[in-house]
Tab-separated table of C-alpha atoms in Angstrom:
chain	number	residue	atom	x	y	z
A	1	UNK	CA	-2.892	-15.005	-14.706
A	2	UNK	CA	-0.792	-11.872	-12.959
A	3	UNK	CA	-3.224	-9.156	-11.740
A	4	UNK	CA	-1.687	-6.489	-11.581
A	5	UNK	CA	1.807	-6.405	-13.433
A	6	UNK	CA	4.938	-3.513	-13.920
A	7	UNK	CA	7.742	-3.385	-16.240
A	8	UNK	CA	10.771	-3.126	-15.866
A	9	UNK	CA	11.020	-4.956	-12.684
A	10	UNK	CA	14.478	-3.256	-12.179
A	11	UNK	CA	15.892	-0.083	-13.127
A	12	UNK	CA	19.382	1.473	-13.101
A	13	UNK	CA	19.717	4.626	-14.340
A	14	UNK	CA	22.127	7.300	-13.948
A	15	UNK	CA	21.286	11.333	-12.940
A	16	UNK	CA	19.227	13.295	-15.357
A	17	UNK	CA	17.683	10.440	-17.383
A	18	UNK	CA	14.266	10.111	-18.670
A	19	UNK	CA	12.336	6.910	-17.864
A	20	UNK	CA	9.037	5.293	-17.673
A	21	UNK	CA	7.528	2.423	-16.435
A	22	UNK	CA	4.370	0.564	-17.374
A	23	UNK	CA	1.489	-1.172	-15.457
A	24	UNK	CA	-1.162	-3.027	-16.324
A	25	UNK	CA	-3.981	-4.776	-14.989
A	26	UNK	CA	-6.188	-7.727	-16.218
A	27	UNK	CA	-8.895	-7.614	-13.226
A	28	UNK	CA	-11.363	-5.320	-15.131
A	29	UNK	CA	-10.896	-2.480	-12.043
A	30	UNK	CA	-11.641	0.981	-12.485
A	31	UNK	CA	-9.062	2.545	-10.363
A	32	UNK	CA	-5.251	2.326	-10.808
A	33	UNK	CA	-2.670	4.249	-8.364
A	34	UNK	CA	0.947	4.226	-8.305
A	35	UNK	CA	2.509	4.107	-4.833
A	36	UNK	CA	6.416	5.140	-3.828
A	37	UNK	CA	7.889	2.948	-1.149
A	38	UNK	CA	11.448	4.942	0.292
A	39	UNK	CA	14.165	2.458	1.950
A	40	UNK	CA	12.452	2.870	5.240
A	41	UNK	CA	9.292	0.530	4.123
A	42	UNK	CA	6.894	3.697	4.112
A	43	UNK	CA	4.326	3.478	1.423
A	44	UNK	CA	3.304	6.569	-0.210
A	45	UNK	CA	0.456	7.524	-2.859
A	46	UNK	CA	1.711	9.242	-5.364
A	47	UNK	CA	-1.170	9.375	-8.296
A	48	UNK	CA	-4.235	7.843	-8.766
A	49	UNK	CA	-6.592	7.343	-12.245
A	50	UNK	CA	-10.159	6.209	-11.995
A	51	UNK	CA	-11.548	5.793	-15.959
A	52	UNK	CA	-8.424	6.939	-17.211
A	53	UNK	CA	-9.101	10.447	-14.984
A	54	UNK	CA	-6.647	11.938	-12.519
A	55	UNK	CA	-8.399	11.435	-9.335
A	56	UNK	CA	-5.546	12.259	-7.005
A	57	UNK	CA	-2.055	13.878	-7.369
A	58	UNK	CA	-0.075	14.129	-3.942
A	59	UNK	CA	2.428	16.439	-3.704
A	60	UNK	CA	4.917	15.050	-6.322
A	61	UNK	CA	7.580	17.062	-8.543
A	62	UNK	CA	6.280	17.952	-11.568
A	63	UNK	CA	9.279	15.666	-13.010
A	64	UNK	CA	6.598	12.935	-12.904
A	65	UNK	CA	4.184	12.298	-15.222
A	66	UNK	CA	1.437	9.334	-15.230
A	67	UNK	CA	-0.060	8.709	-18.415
A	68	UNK	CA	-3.273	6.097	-18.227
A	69	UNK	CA	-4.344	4.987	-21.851
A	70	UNK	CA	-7.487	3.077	-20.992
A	71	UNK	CA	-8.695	2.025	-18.163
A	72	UNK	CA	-5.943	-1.547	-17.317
A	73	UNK	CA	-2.895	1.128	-17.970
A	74	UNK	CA	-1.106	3.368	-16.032
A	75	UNK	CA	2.536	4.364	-17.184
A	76	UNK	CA	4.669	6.697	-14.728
A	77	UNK	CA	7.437	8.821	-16.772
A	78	UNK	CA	9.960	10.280	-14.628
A	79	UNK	CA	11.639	13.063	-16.354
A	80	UNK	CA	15.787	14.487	-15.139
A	81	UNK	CA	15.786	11.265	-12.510
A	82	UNK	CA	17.773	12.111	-9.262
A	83	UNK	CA	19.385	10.344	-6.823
A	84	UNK	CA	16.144	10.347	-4.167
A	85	UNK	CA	13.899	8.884	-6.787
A	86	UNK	CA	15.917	5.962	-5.823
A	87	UNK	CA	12.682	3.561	-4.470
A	88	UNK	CA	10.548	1.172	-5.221
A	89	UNK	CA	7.390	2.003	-7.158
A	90	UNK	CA	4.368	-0.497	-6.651
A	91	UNK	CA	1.748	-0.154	-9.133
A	92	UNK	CA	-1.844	-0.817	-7.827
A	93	UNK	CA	-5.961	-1.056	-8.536
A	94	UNK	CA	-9.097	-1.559	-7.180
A	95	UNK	CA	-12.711	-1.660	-8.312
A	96	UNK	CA	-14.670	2.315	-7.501
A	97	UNK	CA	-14.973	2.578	-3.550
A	98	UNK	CA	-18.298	2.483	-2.780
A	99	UNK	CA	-19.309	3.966	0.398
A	100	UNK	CA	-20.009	1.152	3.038
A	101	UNK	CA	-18.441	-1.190	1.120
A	102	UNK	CA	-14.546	-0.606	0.883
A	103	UNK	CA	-12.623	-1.660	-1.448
A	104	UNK	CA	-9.270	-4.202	-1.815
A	105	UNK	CA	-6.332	-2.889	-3.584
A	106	UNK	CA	-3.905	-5.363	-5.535
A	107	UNK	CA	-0.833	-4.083	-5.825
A	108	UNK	CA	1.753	-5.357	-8.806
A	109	UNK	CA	5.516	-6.588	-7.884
A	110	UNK	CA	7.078	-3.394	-8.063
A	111	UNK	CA	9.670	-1.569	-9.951
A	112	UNK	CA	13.251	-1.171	-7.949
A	113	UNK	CA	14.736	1.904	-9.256
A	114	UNK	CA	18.094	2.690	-8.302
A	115	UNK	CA	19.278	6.324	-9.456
A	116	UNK	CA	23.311	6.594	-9.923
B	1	UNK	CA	-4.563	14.461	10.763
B	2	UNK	CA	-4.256	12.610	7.992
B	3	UNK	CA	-1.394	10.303	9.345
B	4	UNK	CA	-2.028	6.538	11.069
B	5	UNK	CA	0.778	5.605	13.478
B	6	UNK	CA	1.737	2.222	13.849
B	7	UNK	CA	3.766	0.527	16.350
B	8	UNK	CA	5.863	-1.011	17.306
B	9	UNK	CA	8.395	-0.557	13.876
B	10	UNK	CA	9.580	-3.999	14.509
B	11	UNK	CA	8.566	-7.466	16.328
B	12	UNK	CA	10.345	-10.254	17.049
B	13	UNK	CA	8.170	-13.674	18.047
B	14	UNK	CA	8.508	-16.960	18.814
B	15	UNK	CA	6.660	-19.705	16.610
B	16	UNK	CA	3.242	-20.628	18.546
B	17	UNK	CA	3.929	-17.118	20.137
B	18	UNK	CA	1.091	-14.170	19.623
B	19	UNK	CA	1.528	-10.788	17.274
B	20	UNK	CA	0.442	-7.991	18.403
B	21	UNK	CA	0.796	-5.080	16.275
B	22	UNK	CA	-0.974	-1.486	16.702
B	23	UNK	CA	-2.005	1.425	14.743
B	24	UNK	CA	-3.835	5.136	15.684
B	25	UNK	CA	-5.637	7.580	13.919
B	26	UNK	CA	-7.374	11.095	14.407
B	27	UNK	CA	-8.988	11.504	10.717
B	28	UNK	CA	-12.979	10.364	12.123
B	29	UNK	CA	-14.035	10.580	8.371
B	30	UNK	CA	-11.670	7.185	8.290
B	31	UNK	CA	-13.990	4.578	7.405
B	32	UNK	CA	-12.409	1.489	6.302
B	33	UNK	CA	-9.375	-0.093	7.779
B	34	UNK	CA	-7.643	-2.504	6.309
B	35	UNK	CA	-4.096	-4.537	7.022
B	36	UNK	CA	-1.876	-5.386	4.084
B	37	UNK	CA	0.997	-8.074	4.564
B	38	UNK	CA	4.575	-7.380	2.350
B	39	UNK	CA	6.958	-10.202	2.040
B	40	UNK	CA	10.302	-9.101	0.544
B	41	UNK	CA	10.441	-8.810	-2.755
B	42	UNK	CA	6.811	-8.500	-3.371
B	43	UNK	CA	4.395	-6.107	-3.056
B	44	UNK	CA	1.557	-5.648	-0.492
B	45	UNK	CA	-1.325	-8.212	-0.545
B	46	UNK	CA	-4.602	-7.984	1.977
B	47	UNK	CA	-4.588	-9.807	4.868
B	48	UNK	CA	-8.034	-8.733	6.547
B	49	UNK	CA	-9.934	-5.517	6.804
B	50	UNK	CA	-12.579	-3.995	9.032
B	51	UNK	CA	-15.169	-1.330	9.042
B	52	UNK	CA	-15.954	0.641	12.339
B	53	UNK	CA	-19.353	-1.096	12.737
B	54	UNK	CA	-17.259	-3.682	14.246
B	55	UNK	CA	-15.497	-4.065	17.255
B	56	UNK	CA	-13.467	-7.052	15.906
B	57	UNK	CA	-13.189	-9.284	12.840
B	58	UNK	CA	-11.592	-12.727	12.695
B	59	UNK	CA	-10.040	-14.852	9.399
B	60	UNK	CA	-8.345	-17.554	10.526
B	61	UNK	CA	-5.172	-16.950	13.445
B	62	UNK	CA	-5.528	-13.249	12.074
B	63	UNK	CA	-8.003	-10.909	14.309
B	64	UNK	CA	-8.243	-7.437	13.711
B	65	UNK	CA	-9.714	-5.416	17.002
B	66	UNK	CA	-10.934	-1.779	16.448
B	67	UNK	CA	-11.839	0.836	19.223
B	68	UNK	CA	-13.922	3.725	17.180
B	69	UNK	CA	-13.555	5.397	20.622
B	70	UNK	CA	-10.227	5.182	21.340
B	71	UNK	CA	-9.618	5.814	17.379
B	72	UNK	CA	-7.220	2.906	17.269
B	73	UNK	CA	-7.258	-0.812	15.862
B	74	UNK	CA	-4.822	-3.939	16.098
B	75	UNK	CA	-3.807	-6.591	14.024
B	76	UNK	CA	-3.607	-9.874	16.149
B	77	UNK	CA	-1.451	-12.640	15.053
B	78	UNK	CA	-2.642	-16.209	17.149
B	79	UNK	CA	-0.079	-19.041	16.674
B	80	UNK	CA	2.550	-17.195	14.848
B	81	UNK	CA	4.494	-19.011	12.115
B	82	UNK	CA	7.892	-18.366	10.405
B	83	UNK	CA	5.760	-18.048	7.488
B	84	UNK	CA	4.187	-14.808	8.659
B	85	UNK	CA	7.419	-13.562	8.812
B	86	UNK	CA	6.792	-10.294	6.403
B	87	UNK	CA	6.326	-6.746	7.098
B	88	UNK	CA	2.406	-5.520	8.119
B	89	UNK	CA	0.919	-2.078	7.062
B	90	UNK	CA	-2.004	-0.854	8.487
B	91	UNK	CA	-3.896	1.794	6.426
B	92	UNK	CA	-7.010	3.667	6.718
B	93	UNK	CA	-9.276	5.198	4.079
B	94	UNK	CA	-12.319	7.334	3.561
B	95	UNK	CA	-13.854	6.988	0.197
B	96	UNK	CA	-11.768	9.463	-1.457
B	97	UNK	CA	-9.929	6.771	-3.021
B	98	UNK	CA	-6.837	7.142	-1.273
B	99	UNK	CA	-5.190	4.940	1.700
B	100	UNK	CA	-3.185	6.538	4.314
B	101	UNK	CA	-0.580	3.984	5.212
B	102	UNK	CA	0.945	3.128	8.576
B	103	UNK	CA	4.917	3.176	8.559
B	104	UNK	CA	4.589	-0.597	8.492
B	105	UNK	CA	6.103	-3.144	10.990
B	106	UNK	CA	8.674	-5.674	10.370
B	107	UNK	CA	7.591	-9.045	12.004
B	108	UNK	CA	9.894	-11.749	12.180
B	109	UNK	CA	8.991	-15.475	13.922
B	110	UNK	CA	11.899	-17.688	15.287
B	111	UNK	CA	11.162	-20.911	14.381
């Protein structure tokens, strides 16, 4: 029945490792997004797919990589992890915005990664 | 221009008491507002949303009030409960697929 769901749902990892995690969602959307939320609460967009096409790309290092497969996947590989990647990283989707209309995003449980 | 401010960064309440919390923007392409509510642990889940053709939308004890003039909208708690104790973002977006999120407020209601 889970919606939107991410795995691992923790991470430790020390300095300079490579790592990935994995979303998927069973609600038939079209858009998935993965989000960065810091220590202080603030949400941020990283990336965004819609049909398996990279829609938006904020100003991330190139270090990260998302990956989407089909349409219910989106994988984020993190490549040489540091100590600020330390965060929690929500995976999310939505059906297309459609002008007028707006659109709900369901976010999964998230993915604590803690960077030694 | 693309930020939304939201205050105040925390809020405590008493139970029966009423929420108020607040959020600004300056982006006037901004066209759908919506409030997301965080409980620890978890991630963000809806709470209520509003377009500007509105001036205020109501679900249950949550109200959302928007001034298109003023360029700000509120999230209004009535009755508070210990149960809404949970963090609240407010976020705006524009049909570009992306949400700009408020810093979020941490709302806690003594019992």
């Amino acid at each position: 029945d889970t919606a939107v769901s991410q795995t691992p749902k923790y991470l430790v990892t020390q300095m300079g490792n490579d790592k990935s995690i994995k979303c998927e969602q069973n609600l038939g959307h079209d858009t998935m997004y993965w989000y960065k939320q810091d220590s202080k609460k603030f949400l941020k967009i990283m990336f965004s797919y819609n049909n398996k096409e990279l829609i938006i790309n904020e100003t991330v290092p190139n270090r990260f990589s998302p990956k989407s497969p089909d349409k219910a996947h989106l994988n984020l590989h993190i490549n040489s992890l540091e100590l600020g990647d330390s965060a929690v990283y929500f995976c999310a989707s939505s059906q297309e915005y459609i002008a007028g209309g707006g659109e709900t995003q369901y976010f999964g449980p998230g993915t604590r990664l803690l960077v030694l | 221009q693309q930020q939304v401010k939201q205050s105040p960064q925390s809020l405590i309440v008493q139970k029966g008491g009423i929420s108020i919390i607040n959020c600004a923007y300056e982006n006037t392409a901004f066209d759908y507002f919506p409030w997301y509510q965080q409980f620890p642990g978890k991630g963000p889940a809806l709470l209520i949303a509003i377009r500007p053709d509105v001036s205020e939308k109501k679900e249950g004890r949550f109200t959302i009030s928007f001034n298109k003039s003023a360029k700000q909208f509120s999230l209004h708690i009535m009755d508070s409960q210990p149960g809404d104790s949970a963090t609240y973002f407010c976020a705006a977006g524009d049909g570009t697929y992306k949400y700009i999120f408020g810093t979020g407020t941490r709302l806690k209601v003594l019992a």
